[in-house]
Amino acid sequence: MMDLPTFLVQCLNAVQYGLLLFLLASGLTMIFGIMGVINLAHGSFYMIGAYLAFVLTPLLGGSYVLTLFVGTLLAMALGYVLEWLFVSFLYERDHLQQVLMTWALILVFEDLRSTWVGNDVHGVPTPDWLAGSVQLGSLMSYPVYRLFASGVCIVLATLLYWTVNRTRLGMMVRAGASNRDMVRGLGLNIDLLYRWVFAVGVALAALAGMIAAPMSSVYPGMGSSVLIICFVVVVIGGIGSITGALLSSMLVGIVDTFGKVFFAQYSGVGVYLLMALVLIFRPQGLVAARR
Amino acid sequence: MLTRRFEGLLAVNQANLCFKRNEIHAVIGTNGAGKSTLINMLSGELMASSGSIGLRQGEAMVDVSAWPQYVRARAGLGRSYQRNTIFPEFTVFENIRLCAQAVHPRAWVWWQRATQCPHALQAAEQALHVTGLVQERARMAGTLSHGAKRQLEVAMCLATQPQVLLLDEPLAGMGAQESERMLQLLAALKPSHAILLVEHDMDAVFRIADRISVMVNGEVIASDTPALIRGNPQVRVAYLGDWA
Amino acid sequence: MSKHRLVDALLFAALASLPLWASGYVQDLATKVMILALFALSLQLLVGVTGLVSLGHAAFLGIGAYVTVLFSPANEAGNLLALMLASCVAAGAYALLVGVLSLRTQGVYFIMVTLAFAQMAYFVFHDTQLGGGSDGIYLNVRPALQMPGVMLDLENKLTLYGGVLIVLLTAYLGLGVLLRSRFGAALQGIRVNEQRMRAAGFNTFSYKLAAFVLAGALAGLAGFLLASKDAVVNPELLAWHESGAVLLMLILGGLHSLRGALVGATAFTLLKELLSSEALLGSVAAHWQLTLGLSVIACVVFMPRGIMGLSKT
């Protein structure tokens, strides 16, 4: 068994990873839950975010906050344009066509990245003011950056929850989810609304990638590997449910982190076993939403 | 005494109903009264929160409450839907034949052509005749008129030769002539089946039903012969209003 | 219909005679196309016939291939029949497991779950030492079968070609018979309206599971053939890019017939060969991912019913 400090550190790691996953999964589940589009390219946005961090940091003089800010704006713009040109086409299509179109989008993104930035593995430096570790109690120290990452995720999660569940905007979005034409009939510009929802989803994914960049490396396959975990999170949590996504992100974070510690070689399988278990007892996910 | 809860909403509250052979039992009520929920519980698409459902099998009354839908269907509980659930891309005959196939004794024989198995063919022919769709047998189901589609819906229900028919608004969207045909069909089916009819068309209901149950807000407020229902003051207030 | 049968017969004749008039490269390509056609056929049973969109079908191909290599003796030919059977059984068994867990879900959930289970299989072969890790393993000697009077040795390219052709033909005809049976009729009914099928009395879960296991086993068979052809396996066989590719083959060819699977597999493989061929496209070939991606988008937009659908207008 592990000693207490190590255990606590791993717990914090699990929470931090879980929160990052939540950022990604909430975007995915929102886009599916509200707009009915299954987006395989979601992982690509994560990858794009990380590469954006890599490219922008030297351009913006190394200012981390500025990089995050500009990167998020760029990602939102990308999402906006993409929805307008491409995703809006997918709303009335069946799932198979959506799968294939977004799969093709992944190929396009991979190639563009390959052409413009190359296929090398990169690192993004941790900003000075977030570097180092901080003493937590008398037992252990923990990297400041990871605390920062968790903090940002918590703030965003709260904002997201509050917006979707407590504001009129969120109400419109949720109404649009159940009946698009009806909402349009009421005079609300549902097309614009969907465009923004998608843009926000993309921005969240990219932001997750930017935050993750200093912790893990920036490499070509990062989109694919995170996408599948995202899917698992959404399946376990229940499609369309942000609460479910939070719950399952945490579960997955715990299983994955502690899995790596105890079962190094087979840790990758742990998350799928969790999913299998959930499917046996609650096929609709932990928090069943309407769709 | 069936009850069904949906997250705090009591959709059906202690409904107690009985359906007999050679009897058309109509269930009427306003929208949201719980009629759909009731029929879904009986067919097996929804599980009741409490209460039990009994189906007569031979001499015995069997508790089918825990049986999934397809098992109930094979035991003799047939159902038609309010919205058409026909297979538009198959012919009329194939629609019925496919449903008849469900009760075939040896479904796993994969080398025999489906269109040649006598059991299903016979049941399909019968259902086709009873519902008067013989002329249309080779048409694509999707191209039928609305009235014919509703007839097909009933025919598919009959294909498995059920004893109990749960009919969810079979007259929905029909014109006068088509409704007349459907009512004649129901009258013809009555002697050999127990029929539950959920309907909104009051003329039809009072004409053809032997018993009427009225549902309001999930409860059955009255269950009687048409004449008595017509005179029931509670029903008048709650539902019939200016009608009658 | 008999017009299509005539075309089938002509194509079969052309394929059968191919070794006589084609170069080694073309024969090799044709073998690859036929194996992928079998793979696509197996998925067509799920997607086109039953309406189950699975995004994890490559797992079964990979399992079949790995079983072939793992159970072959180190330095001599393994028993062809035994290995073929083992591949099918192993793939079918995994399909049974995945099917039981995932077929209780619908629509998008199902797509995601099948993808996840395929990824799990990918992890097992990629991260563990079970299958030689990310490098994969080589098959030193291809399978063979000693029959009275004749030796079927897959080291012989002609034997391999003939074997693949016969297996493909058998599967194609067999699935055709299956589709016309009661079982096949029920699967198609499930695709159109599962609820109605349940209301009529069909236990739709078991029908779907049976289709899923059969499709998995057939994909395993394709895996066996692939391993026998290339004599090497690596985890990328199970990657979801492959699952996406085979799904694309179906939409390219057309979902509404078995022929669509064959046409789609051929078209996709040739398209990919074309787009990555430096000889034909020069430096553009390096960007095959981009061109392939754009082609896919164009296909989905302009040919929603696939190539076979074009002939119906």
PDB file of C-alpha atoms in Angstrom, chain A residues 6-257:
ATOM      1  CA  THR A   6       1.485   9.706  -2.024  1.00  0.00           C
ATOM      2  CA  PHE A   7      -2.156   8.771  -1.708  1.00  0.00           C
ATOM      3  CA  LEU A   8      -3.178  12.386  -1.298  1.00  0.00           C
ATOM      4  CA  VAL A   9      -1.066  13.446  -4.241  1.00  0.00           C
ATOM      5  CA  GLN A  10      -2.665  10.791  -6.401  1.00  0.00           C
ATOM      6  CA  CYS A  11      -6.092  11.909  -5.236  1.00  0.00           C
ATOM      7  CA  LEU A  12      -5.340  15.447  -6.312  1.00  0.00           C
ATOM      8  CA  ASN A  13      -3.993  14.160  -9.615  1.00  0.00           C
ATOM      9  CA  ALA A  14      -7.160  12.174 -10.142  1.00  0.00           C
ATOM     10  CA  VAL A  15      -9.312  15.212  -9.445  1.00  0.00           C
ATOM     11  CA  GLN A  16      -7.242  17.392 -11.736  1.00  0.00           C
ATOM     12  CA  TYR A  17      -7.393  14.882 -14.586  1.00  0.00           C
ATOM     13  CA  GLY A  18     -11.083  14.402 -13.978  1.00  0.00           C
ATOM     14  CA  LEU A  19     -11.744  18.121 -14.155  1.00  0.00           C
ATOM     15  CA  LEU A  20      -9.858  18.405 -17.403  1.00  0.00           C
ATOM     16  CA  LEU A  21     -11.849  15.518 -18.836  1.00  0.00           C
ATOM     17  CA  PHE A  22     -14.984  17.248 -17.648  1.00  0.00           C
ATOM     18  CA  LEU A  23     -14.148  20.320 -19.659  1.00  0.00           C
ATOM     19  CA  LEU A  24     -13.873  18.182 -22.760  1.00  0.00           C
ATOM     20  CA  ALA A  25     -16.803  15.916 -22.033  1.00  0.00           C
ATOM     21  CA  SER A  26     -19.163  18.759 -21.227  1.00  0.00           C
ATOM     22  CA  GLY A  27     -18.492  20.276 -24.643  1.00  0.00           C
ATOM     23  CA  LEU A  28     -19.124  16.948 -26.328  1.00  0.00           C
ATOM     24  CA  THR A  29     -22.254  16.154 -24.395  1.00  0.00           C
ATOM     25  CA  MET A  30     -23.600  19.658 -24.908  1.00  0.00           C
ATOM     26  CA  ILE A  31     -23.102  19.480 -28.638  1.00  0.00           C
ATOM     27  CA  PHE A  32     -24.762  16.135 -28.767  1.00  0.00           C
ATOM     28  CA  GLY A  33     -27.386  16.693 -26.147  1.00  0.00           C
ATOM     29  CA  ILE A  34     -28.501  20.051 -27.481  1.00  0.00           C
ATOM     30  CA  MET A  35     -27.835  19.833 -31.180  1.00  0.00           C
ATOM     31  CA  GLY A  36     -28.026  16.115 -31.768  1.00  0.00           C
ATOM     32  CA  VAL A  37     -24.710  15.975 -33.563  1.00  0.00           C
ATOM     33  CA  ILE A  38     -22.147  13.333 -32.712  1.00  0.00           C
ATOM     34  CA  ASN A  39     -18.817  14.993 -33.278  1.00  0.00           C
ATOM     35  CA  LEU A  40     -15.833  12.704 -33.665  1.00  0.00           C
ATOM     36  CA  ALA A  41     -13.585  15.683 -34.327  1.00  0.00           C
ATOM     37  CA  HIS A  42     -13.934  16.898 -30.747  1.00  0.00           C
ATOM     38  CA  GLY A  43     -10.594  15.368 -29.844  1.00  0.00           C
ATOM     39  CA  SER A  44      -9.013  17.281 -32.698  1.00  0.00           C
ATOM     40  CA  PHE A  45     -10.031  20.545 -31.046  1.00  0.00           C
ATOM     41  CA  TYR A  46      -8.162  19.475 -27.936  1.00  0.00           C
ATOM     42  CA  MET A  47      -5.130  18.780 -30.078  1.00  0.00           C
ATOM     43  CA  ILE A  48      -5.563  22.114 -31.845  1.00  0.00           C
ATOM     44  CA  GLY A  49      -5.683  23.871 -28.482  1.00  0.00           C
ATOM     45  CA  ALA A  50      -2.437  22.280 -27.378  1.00  0.00           C
ATOM     46  CA  TYR A  51      -0.697  23.159 -30.620  1.00  0.00           C
ATOM     47  CA  LEU A  52      -2.091  26.668 -30.399  1.00  0.00           C
ATOM     48  CA  ALA A  53      -0.465  27.010 -26.999  1.00  0.00           C
ATOM     49  CA  PHE A  54       2.796  25.805 -28.485  1.00  0.00           C
ATOM     50  CA  VAL A  55       2.661  28.194 -31.424  1.00  0.00           C
ATOM     51  CA  LEU A  56       1.284  31.260 -29.634  1.00  0.00           C
ATOM     52  CA  THR A  57       3.521  31.260 -26.580  1.00  0.00           C
ATOM     53  CA  PRO A  58       6.652  32.535 -28.360  1.00  0.00           C
ATOM     54  CA  LEU A  59       4.549  34.844 -30.554  1.00  0.00           C
ATOM     55  CA  LEU A  60       2.933  36.574 -27.602  1.00  0.00           C
ATOM     56  CA  GLY A  61       6.099  37.074 -25.675  1.00  0.00           C
ATOM     57  CA  GLY A  62       5.665  34.151 -23.376  1.00  0.00           C
ATOM     58  CA  SER A  63       2.686  35.575 -21.552  1.00  0.00           C
ATOM     59  CA  TYR A  64       0.643  32.632 -20.477  1.00  0.00           C
ATOM     60  CA  VAL A  65      -2.558  34.452 -19.712  1.00  0.00           C
ATOM     61  CA  LEU A  66      -2.445  36.204 -23.057  1.00  0.00           C
ATOM     62  CA  THR A  67      -1.841  32.922 -24.809  1.00  0.00           C
ATOM     63  CA  LEU A  68      -4.851  31.372 -23.114  1.00  0.00           C
ATOM     64  CA  PHE A  69      -6.991  34.349 -23.939  1.00  0.00           C
ATOM     65  CA  VAL A  70      -6.023  34.633 -27.584  1.00  0.00           C
ATOM     66  CA  GLY A  71      -6.094  30.907 -28.052  1.00  0.00           C
ATOM     67  CA  THR A  72      -9.592  30.632 -26.667  1.00  0.00           C
ATOM     68  CA  LEU A  73     -10.819  33.427 -28.914  1.00  0.00           C
ATOM     69  CA  LEU A  74      -9.258  31.810 -31.955  1.00  0.00           C
ATOM     70  CA  ALA A  75     -10.816  28.481 -31.060  1.00  0.00           C
ATOM     71  CA  MET A  76     -14.199  30.088 -30.634  1.00  0.00           C
ATOM     72  CA  ALA A  77     -13.849  31.728 -34.027  1.00  0.00           C
ATOM     73  CA  LEU A  78     -12.899  28.383 -35.534  1.00  0.00           C
ATOM     74  CA  GLY A  79     -15.921  26.762 -33.941  1.00  0.00           C
ATOM     75  CA  TYR A  80     -18.196  29.528 -35.153  1.00  0.00           C
ATOM     76  CA  VAL A  81     -17.045  29.297 -38.748  1.00  0.00           C
ATOM     77  CA  LEU A  82     -17.011  25.513 -38.694  1.00  0.00           C
ATOM     78  CA  GLU A  83     -20.600  25.343 -37.487  1.00  0.00           C
ATOM     79  CA  TRP A  84     -21.699  27.770 -40.128  1.00  0.00           C
ATOM     80  CA  LEU A  85     -19.927  26.040 -43.016  1.00  0.00           C
ATOM     81  CA  PHE A  86     -20.069  22.441 -42.024  1.00  0.00           C
ATOM     82  CA  VAL A  87     -21.862  21.364 -38.893  1.00  0.00           C
ATOM     83  CA  SER A  88     -25.179  23.016 -39.732  1.00  0.00           C
ATOM     84  CA  PHE A  89     -25.328  20.580 -42.613  1.00  0.00           C
ATOM     85  CA  LEU A  90     -25.322  17.685 -40.185  1.00  0.00           C
ATOM     86  CA  TYR A  91     -28.395  18.498 -38.112  1.00  0.00           C
ATOM     87  CA  GLU A  92     -30.920  16.681 -40.202  1.00  0.00           C
ATOM     88  CA  ARG A  93     -28.632  13.805 -41.078  1.00  0.00           C
ATOM     89  CA  ASP A  94     -28.595  10.370 -39.541  1.00  0.00           C
ATOM     90  CA  HIS A  95     -25.863   9.347 -37.133  1.00  0.00           C
ATOM     91  CA  LEU A  96     -23.938   7.346 -39.679  1.00  0.00           C
ATOM     92  CA  GLN A  97     -23.456  10.328 -41.921  1.00  0.00           C
ATOM     93  CA  GLN A  98     -22.487  12.514 -38.983  1.00  0.00           C
ATOM     94  CA  VAL A  99     -19.926   9.951 -37.901  1.00  0.00           C
ATOM     95  CA  LEU A 100     -18.385   9.806 -41.331  1.00  0.00           C
ATOM     96  CA  MET A 101     -18.352  13.537 -41.939  1.00  0.00           C
ATOM     97  CA  THR A 102     -16.733  14.314 -38.612  1.00  0.00           C
ATOM     98  CA  TRP A 103     -14.316  11.410 -39.061  1.00  0.00           C
ATOM     99  CA  ALA A 104     -13.316  12.967 -42.380  1.00  0.00           C
ATOM    100  CA  LEU A 105     -12.863  16.256 -40.552  1.00  0.00           C
ATOM    101  CA  ILE A 106     -10.326  14.588 -38.272  1.00  0.00           C
ATOM    102  CA  LEU A 107      -8.327  13.506 -41.301  1.00  0.00           C
ATOM    103  CA  VAL A 108      -8.398  17.043 -42.658  1.00  0.00           C
ATOM    104  CA  PHE A 109      -7.246  18.533 -39.341  1.00  0.00           C
ATOM    105  CA  GLU A 110      -4.497  15.945 -38.990  1.00  0.00           C
ATOM    106  CA  ASP A 111      -3.167  16.760 -42.415  1.00  0.00           C
ATOM    107  CA  LEU A 112      -3.342  20.521 -41.941  1.00  0.00           C
ATOM    108  CA  ARG A 113      -1.517  20.278 -38.646  1.00  0.00           C
ATOM    109  CA  SER A 114       1.023  18.008 -40.220  1.00  0.00           C
ATOM    110  CA  THR A 115       1.606  20.509 -43.006  1.00  0.00           C
ATOM    111  CA  TRP A 116       1.663  23.712 -40.951  1.00  0.00           C
ATOM    112  CA  VAL A 117       3.279  22.634 -37.696  1.00  0.00           C
ATOM    113  CA  GLY A 118       4.742  19.230 -38.409  1.00  0.00           C
ATOM    114  CA  ASN A 119       4.502  15.946 -36.578  1.00  0.00           C
ATOM    115  CA  ASP A 120       7.063  16.472 -33.861  1.00  0.00           C
ATOM    116  CA  VAL A 121       6.432  16.174 -30.208  1.00  0.00           C
ATOM    117  CA  HIS A 122       6.715  19.482 -28.405  1.00  0.00           C
ATOM    118  CA  GLY A 123       6.643  20.845 -24.947  1.00  0.00           C
ATOM    119  CA  VAL A 124       5.047  23.988 -23.663  1.00  0.00           C
ATOM    120  CA  PRO A 125       6.828  25.640 -20.783  1.00  0.00           C
ATOM    121  CA  THR A 126       5.031  26.170 -17.510  1.00  0.00           C
ATOM    122  CA  PRO A 127       4.799  29.906 -16.859  1.00  0.00           C
ATOM    123  CA  ASP A 128       7.139  31.120 -14.128  1.00  0.00           C
ATOM    124  CA  TRP A 129       4.503  32.405 -11.807  1.00  0.00           C
ATOM    125  CA  LEU A 130       2.838  28.998 -11.786  1.00  0.00           C
ATOM    126  CA  ALA A 131       5.945  26.899 -11.604  1.00  0.00           C
ATOM    127  CA  GLY A 132       7.173  24.981  -8.627  1.00  0.00           C
ATOM    128  CA  SER A 133       5.301  23.313  -5.825  1.00  0.00           C
ATOM    129  CA  VAL A 134       3.424  24.535  -2.847  1.00  0.00           C
ATOM    130  CA  GLN A 135       3.288  23.063   0.620  1.00  0.00           C
ATOM    131  CA  LEU A 136      -0.069  21.592   1.440  1.00  0.00           C
ATOM    132  CA  GLY A 137      -0.293  21.115   5.129  1.00  0.00           C
ATOM    133  CA  SER A 138       2.689  19.430   6.715  1.00  0.00           C
ATOM    134  CA  LEU A 139       2.424  16.250   4.714  1.00  0.00           C
ATOM    135  CA  MET A 140       3.246  17.056   1.149  1.00  0.00           C
ATOM    136  CA  SER A 141       3.859  19.505  -1.617  1.00  0.00           C
ATOM    137  CA  TYR A 142       1.951  19.687  -4.856  1.00  0.00           C
ATOM    138  CA  PRO A 143       2.733  21.396  -8.166  1.00  0.00           C
ATOM    139  CA  VAL A 144       1.208  24.837  -8.328  1.00  0.00           C
ATOM    140  CA  TYR A 145       0.322  24.510 -11.965  1.00  0.00           C
ATOM    141  CA  ARG A 146      -1.858  21.497 -11.365  1.00  0.00           C
ATOM    142  CA  LEU A 147      -3.751  23.402  -8.703  1.00  0.00           C
ATOM    143  CA  PHE A 148      -4.158  26.259 -11.133  1.00  0.00           C
ATOM    144  CA  ALA A 149      -5.454  23.882 -13.814  1.00  0.00           C
ATOM    145  CA  SER A 150      -7.967  22.396 -11.423  1.00  0.00           C
ATOM    146  CA  GLY A 151      -9.005  25.850 -10.343  1.00  0.00           C
ATOM    147  CA  VAL A 152      -9.653  27.055 -13.867  1.00  0.00           C
ATOM    148  CA  CYS A 153     -11.676  23.949 -14.604  1.00  0.00           C
ATOM    149  CA  ILE A 154     -13.797  24.412 -11.497  1.00  0.00           C
ATOM    150  CA  VAL A 155     -14.495  28.036 -12.377  1.00  0.00           C
ATOM    151  CA  LEU A 156     -15.477  27.129 -15.925  1.00  0.00           C
ATOM    152  CA  ALA A 157     -17.593  24.220 -14.769  1.00  0.00           C
ATOM    153  CA  THR A 158     -19.495  26.442 -12.393  1.00  0.00           C
ATOM    154  CA  LEU A 159     -19.978  29.079 -15.092  1.00  0.00           C
ATOM    155  CA  LEU A 160     -21.249  26.447 -17.481  1.00  0.00           C
ATOM    156  CA  TYR A 161     -23.660  24.946 -15.008  1.00  0.00           C
ATOM    157  CA  TRP A 162     -24.973  28.332 -13.988  1.00  0.00           C
ATOM    158  CA  THR A 163     -25.407  29.481 -17.597  1.00  0.00           C
ATOM    159  CA  VAL A 164     -27.191  26.383 -18.771  1.00  0.00           C
ATOM    160  CA  ASN A 165     -29.424  25.910 -15.772  1.00  0.00           C
ATOM    161  CA  ARG A 166     -30.038  29.349 -14.378  1.00  0.00           C
ATOM    162  CA  THR A 167     -30.046  31.896 -17.154  1.00  0.00           C
ATOM    163  CA  ARG A 168     -32.533  32.689 -19.874  1.00  0.00           C
ATOM    164  CA  LEU A 169     -29.887  31.957 -22.445  1.00  0.00           C
ATOM    165  CA  GLY A 170     -29.479  28.509 -21.025  1.00  0.00           C
ATOM    166  CA  MET A 171     -33.208  28.040 -21.051  1.00  0.00           C
ATOM    167  CA  MET A 172     -33.347  28.915 -24.726  1.00  0.00           C
ATOM    168  CA  VAL A 173     -30.566  26.476 -25.436  1.00  0.00           C
ATOM    169  CA  ARG A 174     -32.308  23.708 -23.562  1.00  0.00           C
ATOM    170  CA  ALA A 175     -35.604  24.515 -25.255  1.00  0.00           C
ATOM    171  CA  GLY A 176     -33.900  24.374 -28.595  1.00  0.00           C
ATOM    172  CA  ALA A 177     -32.690  20.937 -27.689  1.00  0.00           C
ATOM    173  CA  SER A 178     -36.164  19.547 -27.385  1.00  0.00           C
ATOM    174  CA  ASN A 179     -37.791  21.342 -30.240  1.00  0.00           C
ATOM    175  CA  ARG A 180     -35.752  23.299 -32.689  1.00  0.00           C
ATOM    176  CA  ASP A 181     -38.510  24.383 -35.044  1.00  0.00           C
ATOM    177  CA  MET A 182     -40.813  25.409 -32.267  1.00  0.00           C
ATOM    178  CA  VAL A 183     -38.189  27.681 -30.796  1.00  0.00           C
ATOM    179  CA  ARG A 184     -37.506  29.132 -34.203  1.00  0.00           C
ATOM    180  CA  GLY A 185     -41.206  29.691 -34.585  1.00  0.00           C
ATOM    181  CA  LEU A 186     -41.147  31.725 -31.406  1.00  0.00           C
ATOM    182  CA  GLY A 187     -38.858  34.181 -33.104  1.00  0.00           C
ATOM    183  CA  LEU A 188     -35.595  33.199 -31.500  1.00  0.00           C
ATOM    184  CA  ASN A 189     -32.705  32.813 -33.851  1.00  0.00           C
ATOM    185  CA  ILE A 190     -31.975  29.192 -33.165  1.00  0.00           C
ATOM    186  CA  ASP A 191     -29.353  28.984 -35.875  1.00  0.00           C
ATOM    187  CA  LEU A 192     -27.291  31.680 -34.227  1.00  0.00           C
ATOM    188  CA  LEU A 193     -27.789  30.051 -30.872  1.00  0.00           C
ATOM    189  CA  TYR A 194     -26.537  26.711 -32.102  1.00  0.00           C
ATOM    190  CA  ARG A 195     -23.574  28.392 -33.692  1.00  0.00           C
ATOM    191  CA  TRP A 196     -22.569  29.877 -30.359  1.00  0.00           C
ATOM    192  CA  VAL A 197     -23.149  26.632 -28.493  1.00  0.00           C
ATOM    193  CA  PHE A 198     -20.851  24.849 -30.897  1.00  0.00           C
ATOM    194  CA  ALA A 199     -18.279  27.614 -30.705  1.00  0.00           C
ATOM    195  CA  VAL A 200     -18.287  27.378 -26.912  1.00  0.00           C
ATOM    196  CA  GLY A 201     -17.931  23.612 -27.086  1.00  0.00           C
ATOM    197  CA  VAL A 202     -14.911  23.952 -29.348  1.00  0.00           C
ATOM    198  CA  ALA A 203     -13.418  26.663 -27.163  1.00  0.00           C
ATOM    199  CA  LEU A 204     -13.772  24.466 -24.077  1.00  0.00           C
ATOM    200  CA  ALA A 205     -12.007  21.612 -25.802  1.00  0.00           C
ATOM    201  CA  ALA A 206      -9.218  23.838 -27.055  1.00  0.00           C
ATOM    202  CA  LEU A 207      -8.843  25.454 -23.652  1.00  0.00           C
ATOM    203  CA  ALA A 208      -8.527  22.015 -22.107  1.00  0.00           C
ATOM    204  CA  GLY A 209      -5.758  21.318 -24.580  1.00  0.00           C
ATOM    205  CA  MET A 210      -3.995  24.577 -23.745  1.00  0.00           C
ATOM    206  CA  ILE A 211      -4.180  23.934 -20.039  1.00  0.00           C
ATOM    207  CA  ALA A 212      -2.991  20.382 -20.450  1.00  0.00           C
ATOM    208  CA  ALA A 213      -0.066  21.331 -22.677  1.00  0.00           C
ATOM    209  CA  PRO A 214       2.451  22.275 -19.991  1.00  0.00           C
ATOM    210  CA  MET A 215       1.666  19.087 -18.074  1.00  0.00           C
ATOM    211  CA  SER A 216       1.780  16.497 -20.804  1.00  0.00           C
ATOM    212  CA  SER A 217       3.516  16.941 -24.128  1.00  0.00           C
ATOM    213  CA  VAL A 218       2.041  18.210 -27.360  1.00  0.00           C
ATOM    214  CA  TYR A 219       1.968  15.327 -29.812  1.00  0.00           C
ATOM    215  CA  PRO A 220      -0.010  14.304 -32.916  1.00  0.00           C
ATOM    216  CA  GLY A 221      -2.011  11.450 -31.427  1.00  0.00           C
ATOM    217  CA  MET A 222      -3.305  13.366 -28.420  1.00  0.00           C
ATOM    218  CA  GLY A 223      -6.639  14.108 -30.046  1.00  0.00           C
ATOM    219  CA  SER A 224      -7.481  10.490 -30.725  1.00  0.00           C
ATOM    220  CA  SER A 225      -6.570   9.152 -27.348  1.00  0.00           C
ATOM    221  CA  VAL A 226      -8.523  11.773 -25.460  1.00  0.00           C
ATOM    222  CA  LEU A 227     -11.586  11.479 -27.685  1.00  0.00           C
ATOM    223  CA  ILE A 228     -12.280   7.900 -26.812  1.00  0.00           C
ATOM    224  CA  ILE A 229     -11.925   8.577 -23.104  1.00  0.00           C
ATOM    225  CA  CYS A 230     -14.334  11.436 -23.647  1.00  0.00           C
ATOM    226  CA  PHE A 231     -16.835   9.086 -25.203  1.00  0.00           C
ATOM    227  CA  VAL A 232     -16.493   6.729 -22.294  1.00  0.00           C
ATOM    228  CA  VAL A 233     -17.093   9.600 -19.893  1.00  0.00           C
ATOM    229  CA  VAL A 234     -20.210  10.641 -21.784  1.00  0.00           C
ATOM    230  CA  VAL A 235     -21.569   7.098 -21.987  1.00  0.00           C
ATOM    231  CA  ILE A 236     -21.028   6.521 -18.282  1.00  0.00           C
ATOM    232  CA  GLY A 237     -22.421   9.874 -17.303  1.00  0.00           C
ATOM    233  CA  GLY A 238     -25.399   9.851 -19.584  1.00  0.00           C
ATOM    234  CA  ILE A 239     -25.652  11.766 -22.826  1.00  0.00           C
ATOM    235  CA  GLY A 240     -26.848  15.318 -22.561  1.00  0.00           C
ATOM    236  CA  SER A 241     -26.275  15.591 -18.845  1.00  0.00           C
ATOM    237  CA  ILE A 242     -23.629  17.994 -17.595  1.00  0.00           C
ATOM    238  CA  THR A 243     -24.009  16.720 -14.041  1.00  0.00           C
ATOM    239  CA  GLY A 244     -23.515  13.217 -15.323  1.00  0.00           C
ATOM    240  CA  ALA A 245     -20.418  14.319 -17.188  1.00  0.00           C
ATOM    241  CA  LEU A 246     -18.969  15.775 -13.980  1.00  0.00           C
ATOM    242  CA  LEU A 247     -19.686  12.658 -11.991  1.00  0.00           C
ATOM    243  CA  SER A 248     -18.267  10.298 -14.540  1.00  0.00           C
ATOM    244  CA  SER A 249     -15.236  12.490 -15.270  1.00  0.00           C
ATOM    245  CA  MET A 250     -14.322  12.200 -11.623  1.00  0.00           C
ATOM    246  CA  LEU A 251     -14.874   8.454 -11.641  1.00  0.00           C
ATOM    247  CA  VAL A 252     -12.782   8.031 -14.742  1.00  0.00           C
ATOM    248  CA  GLY A 253     -10.091  10.277 -13.282  1.00  0.00           C
ATOM    249  CA  ILE A 254      -9.904   8.130 -10.182  1.00  0.00           C
ATOM    250  CA  VAL A 255      -9.936   4.825 -12.030  1.00  0.00           C
ATOM    251  CA  ASP A 256      -7.319   5.938 -14.501  1.00  0.00           C
ATOM    252  CA  THR A 257      -4.947   7.573 -12.005  1.00  0.00           C
TER     253      THR A 257
END
